[in-house]
Amino acid sequence: MLTFREITPQDRELVLPMVQDFYHSDAVLHPVDPTVLERAFQDAADPGEPLLRGLLVLADGQPAGYLYITQCYSAEVGGRCVFLEEVYLKPEFRGRRLGSSVLAWLEEQYPDARRFRLEVTQENTGAIHLYQRAGYQFLPYGQMVVDRP
């Protein structure tokens, strides 16, 4: 059975190794400073942070992964957009259709969302297959960013 709960500061030793694994996988194209990952975890675990929600994914009570979720307004669809910032399942929980269950649960949790959005690298073929099965499709935009310390 798949369940979800909010990440708390006490989950640091549980979640940060998964975050490190995520950032050292083919899901990410570039290195990210560990202090940034720590700051993101702290924000995800802070119920007072309105922009980032962190969730622990549990399979039969065992930690199976985590989610980082943000929301914004998308003028392209005229409504709320849920951005799946990070979706991670531990390797031993992959291939069991849990990813499909996670995506379905998210849609149930955000019934007013007009769009669900995520980023995926071309190298992450397993994730692409999962997302396409769930109805996601590529938008052919290039991404441009400017980062500030």
CSV table of N, CA and C in Angstrom, one decimal:
chain,number,residue,atom,x,y,z
A,1,MET,N,0.8,-1.2,0.0
A,1,MET,CA,0.0,0.0,0.0
A,1,MET,C,0.9,1.2,0.0
A,2,LEU,N,0.5,2.2,-0.8
A,2,LEU,CA,1.3,3.4,-1.0
A,2,LEU,C,0.7,4.5,-0.1
A,3,THR,N,1.5,5.2,0.7
A,3,THR,CA,1.0,6.3,1.5
A,3,THR,C,2.0,7.4,1.4
A,4,PHE,N,1.6,8.6,1.8
A,4,PHE,CA,2.4,9.8,1.7
A,4,PHE,C,2.3,10.6,3.0
A,5,ARG,N,3.3,11.2,3.4
A,5,ARG,CA,3.3,12.1,4.6
A,5,ARG,C,4.2,13.3,4.3
A,6,GLU,N,3.9,14.4,5.0
A,6,GLU,CA,4.8,15.6,4.9
A,6,GLU,C,6.2,15.3,5.4
A,7,ILE,N,7.2,15.8,4.8
A,7,ILE,CA,8.5,15.6,5.3
A,7,ILE,C,8.7,16.6,6.5
A,8,THR,N,9.4,16.1,7.5
A,8,THR,CA,9.7,16.9,8.7
A,8,THR,C,11.2,17.1,8.8
A,9,PRO,N,11.7,18.1,9.6
A,9,PRO,CA,13.1,18.2,9.8
A,9,PRO,C,13.8,16.9,10.3
A,10,GLN,N,13.0,16.1,11.1
A,10,GLN,CA,13.6,14.9,11.6
A,10,GLN,C,13.9,13.8,10.5
A,11,ASP,N,13.4,14.1,9.3
A,11,ASP,CA,13.6,13.1,8.2
A,11,ASP,C,14.9,13.4,7.4
A,12,ARG,N,15.7,14.3,7.9
A,12,ARG,CA,16.9,14.7,7.2
A,12,ARG,C,17.8,13.5,6.8
A,13,GLU,N,18.1,12.6,7.8
A,13,GLU,CA,19.0,11.5,7.5
A,13,GLU,C,18.3,10.4,6.6
A,14,LEU,N,17.0,10.5,6.5
A,14,LEU,CA,16.3,9.6,5.6
A,14,LEU,C,16.2,10.2,4.2
A,15,VAL,N,15.9,11.4,4.1
A,15,VAL,CA,15.6,12.1,2.8
A,15,VAL,C,16.9,12.5,2.0
A,16,LEU,N,17.8,13.1,2.7
A,16,LEU,CA,19.0,13.6,2.0
A,16,LEU,C,19.8,12.6,1.2
A,17,PRO,N,19.9,11.4,1.7
A,17,PRO,CA,20.6,10.4,0.9
A,17,PRO,C,19.8,10.1,-0.4
A,18,MET,N,18.5,10.1,-0.4
A,18,MET,CA,17.7,10.0,-1.6
A,18,MET,C,17.9,11.2,-2.5
A,19,VAL,N,18.0,12.4,-1.9
A,19,VAL,CA,18.2,13.6,-2.7
A,19,VAL,C,19.6,13.5,-3.4
A,20,GLN,N,20.6,13.0,-2.7
A,20,GLN,CA,21.9,12.9,-3.3
A,20,GLN,C,21.9,11.8,-4.4
A,21,ASP,N,21.2,10.7,-4.2
A,21,ASP,CA,21.1,9.7,-5.3
A,21,ASP,C,20.4,10.3,-6.5
A,22,PHE,N,19.3,11.1,-6.3
A,22,PHE,CA,18.6,11.8,-7.4
A,22,PHE,C,19.6,12.7,-8.2
A,23,TYR,N,20.4,13.5,-7.4
A,23,TYR,CA,21.2,14.4,-8.1
A,23,TYR,C,22.5,13.8,-8.7
A,24,HIS,N,22.7,12.5,-8.4
A,24,HIS,CA,23.9,11.8,-9.0
A,24,HIS,C,23.4,10.8,-10.0
A,25,SER,N,22.2,11.0,-10.5
A,25,SER,CA,21.6,10.1,-11.5
A,25,SER,C,21.4,10.7,-12.8
A,26,ASP,N,20.9,10.0,-13.8
A,26,ASP,CA,20.7,10.6,-15.1
A,26,ASP,C,19.4,11.5,-15.2
A,27,ALA,N,18.8,11.7,-14.0
A,27,ALA,CA,17.7,12.6,-13.9
A,27,ALA,C,18.2,14.1,-13.9
A,28,VAL,N,19.5,14.3,-13.7
A,28,VAL,CA,20.0,15.7,-13.5
A,28,VAL,C,21.2,15.8,-14.4
A,29,LEU,N,21.3,17.0,-15.1
A,29,LEU,CA,22.3,17.2,-16.1
A,29,LEU,C,23.6,17.8,-15.6
A,30,HIS,N,23.6,18.4,-14.4
A,30,HIS,CA,24.7,19.1,-13.9
A,30,HIS,C,24.8,19.0,-12.4
A,31,PRO,N,26.0,19.2,-11.9
A,31,PRO,CA,26.2,19.1,-10.4
A,31,PRO,C,25.5,20.3,-9.7
A,32,VAL,N,25.0,20.0,-8.5
A,32,VAL,CA,24.4,21.0,-7.7
A,32,VAL,C,25.1,21.0,-6.3
A,33,ASP,N,25.4,22.2,-5.9
A,33,ASP,CA,26.1,22.4,-4.6
A,33,ASP,C,25.3,21.7,-3.5
A,34,PRO,N,26.0,20.9,-2.7
A,34,PRO,CA,25.3,20.2,-1.5
A,34,PRO,C,24.6,21.2,-0.6
A,35,THR,N,25.2,22.4,-0.4
A,35,THR,CA,24.5,23.4,0.5
A,35,THR,C,23.2,23.8,-0.1
A,36,VAL,N,23.0,23.8,-1.4
A,36,VAL,CA,21.7,24.1,-2.0
A,36,VAL,C,20.7,23.0,-1.8
A,37,LEU,N,21.2,21.8,-1.9
A,37,LEU,CA,20.3,20.6,-1.6
A,37,LEU,C,19.9,20.6,-0.2
A,38,GLU,N,20.8,21.0,0.7
A,38,GLU,CA,20.4,21.1,2.2
A,38,GLU,C,19.4,22.2,2.4
A,39,ARG,N,19.6,23.3,1.8
A,39,ARG,CA,18.6,24.4,1.9
A,39,ARG,C,17.2,24.0,1.4
A,40,ALA,N,17.2,23.3,0.2
A,40,ALA,CA,16.0,22.9,-0.4
A,40,ALA,C,15.3,21.9,0.6
A,41,PHE,N,16.0,21.0,1.2
A,41,PHE,CA,15.4,20.0,2.1
A,41,PHE,C,14.8,20.8,3.3
A,42,GLN,N,15.5,21.8,3.8
A,42,GLN,CA,15.0,22.5,5.0
A,42,GLN,C,13.7,23.2,4.6
A,43,ASP,N,13.7,23.8,3.4
A,43,ASP,CA,12.5,24.5,3.0
A,43,ASP,C,11.3,23.5,2.8
A,44,ALA,N,11.6,22.3,2.2
A,44,ALA,CA,10.6,21.3,2.0
A,44,ALA,C,10.1,20.8,3.3
A,45,ALA,N,10.9,20.8,4.3
A,45,ALA,CA,10.4,20.3,5.6
A,45,ALA,C,9.8,21.4,6.5
A,46,ASP,N,9.7,22.6,6.0
A,46,ASP,CA,9.2,23.7,6.8
A,46,ASP,C,7.8,23.9,6.4
A,47,PRO,N,6.8,23.7,7.3
A,47,PRO,CA,5.4,23.9,7.0
A,47,PRO,C,5.1,25.3,6.7
A,48,GLY,N,5.9,26.2,7.1
A,48,GLY,CA,5.7,27.7,6.9
A,48,GLY,C,6.2,28.2,5.6
A,49,GLU,N,6.9,27.3,4.8
A,49,GLU,CA,7.4,27.7,3.5
A,49,GLU,C,6.2,27.4,2.4
A,50,PRO,N,5.6,28.5,1.9
A,50,PRO,CA,4.5,28.3,1.0
A,50,PRO,C,4.8,27.8,-0.4
A,51,LEU,N,6.1,27.9,-0.8
A,51,LEU,CA,6.4,27.6,-2.2
A,51,LEU,C,6.9,26.1,-2.5
A,52,LEU,N,7.2,25.4,-1.4
A,52,LEU,CA,7.8,24.1,-1.7
A,52,LEU,C,7.2,23.1,-0.7
A,53,ARG,N,6.6,22.0,-1.2
A,53,ARG,CA,6.0,21.0,-0.4
A,53,ARG,C,6.9,19.7,-0.5
A,54,GLY,N,7.3,19.2,0.6
A,54,GLY,CA,8.1,17.9,0.5
A,54,GLY,C,7.2,16.8,1.1
A,55,LEU,N,7.2,15.7,0.4
A,55,LEU,CA,6.4,14.5,0.8
A,55,LEU,C,7.3,13.3,0.8
A,56,LEU,N,7.2,12.4,1.8
A,56,LEU,CA,7.8,11.2,1.8
A,56,LEU,C,6.8,10.1,1.3
A,57,VAL,N,7.3,9.3,0.4
A,57,VAL,CA,6.5,8.2,-0.2
A,57,VAL,C,6.8,6.9,0.6
A,58,LEU,N,5.8,6.3,1.0
A,58,LEU,CA,6.0,5.1,1.8
A,58,LEU,C,5.2,3.9,1.1
A,59,ALA,N,5.9,2.8,0.9
A,59,ALA,CA,5.3,1.6,0.4
A,59,ALA,C,5.2,0.5,1.5
A,60,ASP,N,4.0,0.2,1.8
A,60,ASP,CA,3.8,-0.7,3.0
A,60,ASP,C,4.6,-0.3,4.2
A,61,GLY,N,4.6,1.0,4.5
A,61,GLY,CA,5.2,1.6,5.6
A,61,GLY,C,6.7,1.8,5.5
A,62,GLN,N,7.3,1.4,4.4
A,62,GLN,CA,8.8,1.5,4.2
A,62,GLN,C,9.1,2.8,3.4
A,63,PRO,N,10.1,3.6,3.7
A,63,PRO,CA,10.4,4.7,2.9
A,63,PRO,C,10.8,4.3,1.5
A,64,ALA,N,10.1,4.7,0.5
A,64,ALA,CA,10.3,4.3,-0.9
A,64,ALA,C,10.8,5.5,-1.8
A,65,GLY,N,10.6,6.7,-1.3
A,65,GLY,CA,11.0,7.8,-2.2
A,65,GLY,C,10.5,9.1,-1.6
A,66,TYR,N,10.7,10.2,-2.3
A,66,TYR,CA,10.2,11.5,-1.9
A,66,TYR,C,9.7,12.3,-3.1
A,67,LEU,N,9.0,13.4,-2.8
A,67,LEU,CA,8.5,14.3,-3.8
A,67,LEU,C,8.8,15.7,-3.3
A,68,TYR,N,9.2,16.6,-4.2
A,68,TYR,CA,9.2,18.0,-4.0
A,68,TYR,C,8.2,18.6,-5.0
A,69,ILE,N,7.3,19.4,-4.5
A,69,ILE,CA,6.2,20.0,-5.4
A,69,ILE,C,6.1,21.5,-5.2
A,70,THR,N,5.9,22.2,-6.2
A,70,THR,CA,5.7,23.6,-6.2
A,70,THR,C,4.4,23.9,-7.0
A,71,GLN,N,3.8,25.1,-6.8
A,71,GLN,CA,2.7,25.5,-7.6
A,71,GLN,C,2.9,26.9,-8.1
A,72,CYS,N,2.3,27.2,-9.3
A,72,CYS,CA,2.3,28.5,-9.8
A,72,CYS,C,1.0,28.7,-10.7
A,73,TYR,N,0.9,29.9,-11.3
A,73,TYR,CA,-0.2,30.1,-12.2
A,73,TYR,C,0.4,30.0,-13.6
A,74,SER,N,-0.3,29.3,-14.5
A,74,SER,CA,0.2,29.2,-15.9
A,74,SER,C,-0.8,29.9,-16.8
A,75,ALA,N,-0.3,31.0,-17.4
A,75,ALA,CA,-1.2,31.7,-18.3
A,75,ALA,C,-1.5,30.9,-19.5
A,76,GLU,N,-0.6,30.0,-19.9
A,76,GLU,CA,-0.8,29.1,-21.1
A,76,GLU,C,-2.0,28.3,-21.0
A,77,VAL,N,-2.4,27.9,-19.7
A,77,VAL,CA,-3.6,27.1,-19.5
A,77,VAL,C,-4.7,27.8,-18.7
A,78,GLY,N,-4.4,29.0,-18.3
A,78,GLY,CA,-5.4,29.8,-17.6
A,78,GLY,C,-5.7,29.2,-16.3
A,79,GLY,N,-4.7,28.8,-15.5
A,79,GLY,CA,-5.0,28.3,-14.2
A,79,GLY,C,-3.7,27.7,-13.5
A,80,ARG,N,-4.0,27.1,-12.4
A,80,ARG,CA,-2.9,26.6,-11.5
A,80,ARG,C,-2.1,25.5,-12.2
A,81,CYS,N,-0.8,25.6,-12.0
A,81,CYS,CA,0.1,24.6,-12.5
A,81,CYS,C,0.8,24.0,-11.3
A,82,VAL,N,0.9,22.6,-11.3
A,82,VAL,CA,1.6,21.9,-10.2
A,82,VAL,C,2.9,21.5,-10.9
A,83,PHE,N,4.0,21.9,-10.3
A,83,PHE,CA,5.3,21.6,-10.9
A,83,PHE,C,5.9,20.5,-10.0
A,84,LEU,N,6.1,19.3,-10.6
A,84,LEU,CA,6.7,18.2,-9.9
A,84,LEU,C,8.2,18.4,-10.0
A,85,GLU,N,8.7,19.1,-9.0
A,85,GLU,CA,10.1,19.6,-8.9
A,85,GLU,C,11.1,18.4,-8.9
A,86,GLU,N,10.8,17.4,-8.0
A,86,GLU,CA,11.6,16.2,-7.9
A,86,GLU,C,10.6,15.1,-7.6
A,87,VAL,N,10.8,14.0,-8.3
A,87,VAL,CA,10.0,12.7,-8.1
A,87,VAL,C,11.1,11.7,-8.0
A,88,TYR,N,11.2,11.0,-6.9
A,88,TYR,CA,12.3,10.0,-6.7
A,88,TYR,C,11.7,8.8,-6.0
A,89,LEU,N,12.0,7.6,-6.6
A,89,LEU,CA,11.8,6.3,-5.9
A,89,LEU,C,13.1,5.6,-5.8
A,90,LYS,N,13.4,5.0,-4.7
A,90,LYS,CA,14.6,4.2,-4.5
A,90,LYS,C,14.6,3.1,-5.6
A,91,PRO,N,15.8,2.7,-6.0
A,91,PRO,CA,15.9,1.7,-7.1
A,91,PRO,C,15.1,0.4,-6.8
A,92,GLU,N,15.1,0.0,-5.5
A,92,GLU,CA,14.4,-1.3,-5.2
A,92,GLU,C,12.9,-1.2,-5.2
A,93,PHE,N,12.4,0.0,-5.4
A,93,PHE,CA,10.9,0.2,-5.5
A,93,PHE,C,10.5,0.5,-6.9
A,94,ARG,N,11.4,0.6,-7.8
A,94,ARG,CA,11.1,0.9,-9.2
A,94,ARG,C,10.6,-0.4,-9.9
A,95,GLY,N,9.9,-0.2,-11.0
A,95,GLY,CA,9.4,-1.3,-11.8
A,95,GLY,C,8.2,-2.0,-11.2
A,96,ARG,N,7.6,-1.4,-10.2
A,96,ARG,CA,6.5,-2.1,-9.5
A,96,ARG,C,5.2,-1.2,-9.7
A,97,ARG,N,5.3,-0.3,-10.6
A,97,ARG,CA,4.1,0.6,-11.0
A,97,ARG,C,3.8,1.6,-9.9
A,98,LEU,N,4.7,1.7,-8.9
A,98,LEU,CA,4.5,2.7,-7.9
A,98,LEU,C,4.5,4.2,-8.5
A,99,GLY,N,5.4,4.4,-9.5
A,99,GLY,CA,5.4,5.7,-10.1
A,99,GLY,C,4.1,6.1,-10.6
A,100,SER,N,3.4,5.2,-11.3
A,100,SER,CA,2.1,5.5,-11.8
A,100,SER,C,1.1,5.8,-10.7
A,101,SER,N,1.2,5.1,-9.6
A,101,SER,CA,0.4,5.4,-8.4
A,101,SER,C,0.7,6.8,-7.8
A,102,VAL,N,2.0,7.1,-7.8
A,102,VAL,CA,2.3,8.4,-7.3
A,102,VAL,C,1.7,9.5,-8.1
A,103,LEU,N,1.8,9.4,-9.5
A,103,LEU,CA,1.3,10.4,-10.4
A,103,LEU,C,-0.3,10.5,-10.2
A,104,ALA,N,-0.9,9.4,-10.1
A,104,ALA,CA,-2.4,9.4,-9.9
A,104,ALA,C,-2.8,10.0,-8.6
A,105,TRP,N,-2.0,9.8,-7.5
A,105,TRP,CA,-2.3,10.4,-6.3
A,105,TRP,C,-2.1,11.9,-6.3
A,106,LEU,N,-1.1,12.3,-7.0
A,106,LEU,CA,-0.9,13.8,-7.1
A,106,LEU,C,-2.1,14.4,-7.9
A,107,GLU,N,-2.6,13.8,-8.9
A,107,GLU,CA,-3.7,14.4,-9.6
A,107,GLU,C,-4.9,14.5,-8.7
A,108,GLU,N,-5.1,13.5,-7.8
A,108,GLU,CA,-6.2,13.5,-6.9
A,108,GLU,C,-6.0,14.6,-5.8
A,109,GLN,N,-4.8,14.9,-5.4
A,109,GLN,CA,-4.5,15.9,-4.4
A,109,GLN,C,-4.7,17.3,-4.9
A,110,TYR,N,-4.6,17.5,-6.2
A,110,TYR,CA,-4.6,18.8,-6.8
A,110,TYR,C,-5.7,18.8,-7.9
A,111,PRO,N,-7.0,18.7,-7.5
A,111,PRO,CA,-8.0,18.6,-8.5
A,111,PRO,C,-8.3,19.8,-9.3
A,112,ASP,N,-7.8,21.0,-8.8
A,112,ASP,CA,-8.1,22.3,-9.5
A,112,ASP,C,-6.9,22.6,-10.4
A,113,ALA,N,-5.9,21.8,-10.4
A,113,ALA,CA,-4.7,22.1,-11.3
A,113,ALA,C,-5.1,21.9,-12.8
A,114,ARG,N,-4.7,22.9,-13.6
A,114,ARG,CA,-5.0,22.8,-15.0
A,114,ARG,C,-3.8,22.2,-15.7
A,115,ARG,N,-2.7,22.1,-15.1
A,115,ARG,CA,-1.5,21.5,-15.7
A,115,ARG,C,-0.6,20.9,-14.6
A,116,PHE,N,0.0,19.8,-14.9
A,116,PHE,CA,1.0,19.2,-14.1
A,116,PHE,C,2.3,19.2,-15.0
A,117,ARG,N,3.3,19.7,-14.5
A,117,ARG,CA,4.6,19.9,-15.2
A,117,ARG,C,5.7,19.3,-14.5
A,118,LEU,N,6.7,18.8,-15.3
A,118,LEU,CA,7.9,18.3,-14.8
A,118,LEU,C,9.0,18.4,-15.8
A,119,GLU,N,10.2,18.2,-15.3
A,119,GLU,CA,11.4,18.2,-16.2
A,119,GLU,C,11.9,16.8,-16.3
A,120,VAL,N,12.4,16.4,-17.4
A,120,VAL,CA,13.0,15.0,-17.6
A,120,VAL,C,14.2,15.1,-18.6
A,121,THR,N,15.3,14.5,-18.3
A,121,THR,CA,16.4,14.4,-19.2
A,121,THR,C,16.1,13.3,-20.2
A,122,GLN,N,16.7,13.5,-21.4
A,122,GLN,CA,16.5,12.5,-22.5
A,122,GLN,C,17.2,11.1,-22.1
A,123,GLU,N,18.2,11.2,-21.2
A,123,GLU,CA,18.8,10.0,-20.7
A,123,GLU,C,18.0,9.2,-19.8
A,124,ASN,N,17.0,9.8,-19.2
A,124,ASN,CA,16.2,9.1,-18.1
A,124,ASN,C,15.0,8.4,-18.8
A,125,THR,N,15.3,7.4,-19.6
A,125,THR,CA,14.3,6.8,-20.4
A,125,THR,C,13.2,6.1,-19.6
A,126,GLY,N,13.6,5.5,-18.5
A,126,GLY,CA,12.5,4.8,-17.7
A,126,GLY,C,11.5,5.8,-17.2
A,127,ALA,N,12.0,7.0,-16.8
A,127,ALA,CA,11.0,8.1,-16.3
A,127,ALA,C,10.2,8.6,-17.5
A,128,ILE,N,10.8,8.7,-18.6
A,128,ILE,CA,10.0,9.2,-19.8
A,128,ILE,C,8.9,8.2,-20.1
A,129,HIS,N,9.2,6.9,-20.1
A,129,HIS,CA,8.2,5.9,-20.4
A,129,HIS,C,7.1,6.0,-19.3
A,130,LEU,N,7.4,6.1,-18.1
A,130,LEU,CA,6.4,6.3,-17.0
A,130,LEU,C,5.5,7.5,-17.3
A,131,TYR,N,6.1,8.7,-17.5
A,131,TYR,CA,5.4,9.9,-17.7
A,131,TYR,C,4.5,9.8,-18.9
A,132,GLN,N,5.0,9.3,-20.0
A,132,GLN,CA,4.2,9.1,-21.2
A,132,GLN,C,3.0,8.2,-21.0
A,133,ARG,N,3.2,7.1,-20.3
A,133,ARG,CA,2.1,6.2,-20.0
A,133,ARG,C,1.0,7.0,-19.2
A,134,ALA,N,1.4,7.9,-18.4
A,134,ALA,CA,0.5,8.7,-17.5
A,134,ALA,C,-0.1,9.9,-18.3
A,135,GLY,N,0.2,10.0,-19.6
A,135,GLY,CA,-0.4,11.1,-20.4
A,135,GLY,C,0.4,12.3,-20.6
A,136,TYR,N,1.6,12.4,-20.0
A,136,TYR,CA,2.5,13.5,-20.1
A,136,TYR,C,3.0,13.5,-21.6
A,137,GLN,N,3.2,14.7,-22.1
A,137,GLN,CA,3.9,14.9,-23.4
A,137,GLN,C,4.9,16.0,-23.3
A,138,PHE,N,5.8,15.9,-24.3
A,138,PHE,CA,6.9,16.9,-24.3
A,138,PHE,C,6.3,18.3,-24.8
A,139,LEU,N,6.8,19.4,-24.2
A,139,LEU,CA,6.6,20.7,-24.7
A,139,LEU,C,7.9,21.1,-25.3
A,140,PRO,N,8.0,21.5,-26.5
A,140,PRO,CA,9.4,21.8,-27.1
A,140,PRO,C,9.9,23.1,-26.8
A,141,TYR,N,9.9,23.5,-25.5
A,141,TYR,CA,10.6,24.7,-25.1
A,141,TYR,C,12.0,24.4,-24.7
A,142,GLY,N,12.9,25.4,-24.9
A,142,GLY,CA,14.2,25.4,-24.3
A,142,GLY,C,14.1,26.1,-23.0
A,143,GLN,N,14.9,25.7,-22.0
A,143,GLN,CA,14.8,26.4,-20.7
A,143,GLN,C,16.0,27.3,-20.6
A,144,MET,N,15.7,28.5,-20.1
A,144,MET,CA,16.8,29.5,-19.8
A,144,MET,C,16.6,29.9,-18.3
A,145,VAL,N,17.8,30.0,-17.7
A,145,VAL,CA,17.8,30.4,-16.3
A,145,VAL,C,18.9,31.4,-16.0
A,146,VAL,N,18.7,32.1,-14.9
A,146,VAL,CA,19.8,32.9,-14.3
A,146,VAL,C,19.7,32.6,-12.8
A,147,ASP,N,20.8,32.1,-12.3
A,147,ASP,CA,20.8,31.7,-10.9
A,147,ASP,C,21.4,32.8,-10.1
A,148,ARG,N,20.9,33.0,-8.9
A,148,ARG,CA,21.5,34.0,-7.9
A,148,ARG,C,21.9,33.2,-6.7
A,149,PRO,N,22.9,33.7,-6.0
A,149,PRO,CA,23.3,33.0,-4.8
A,149,PRO,C,22.3,33.1,-3.7
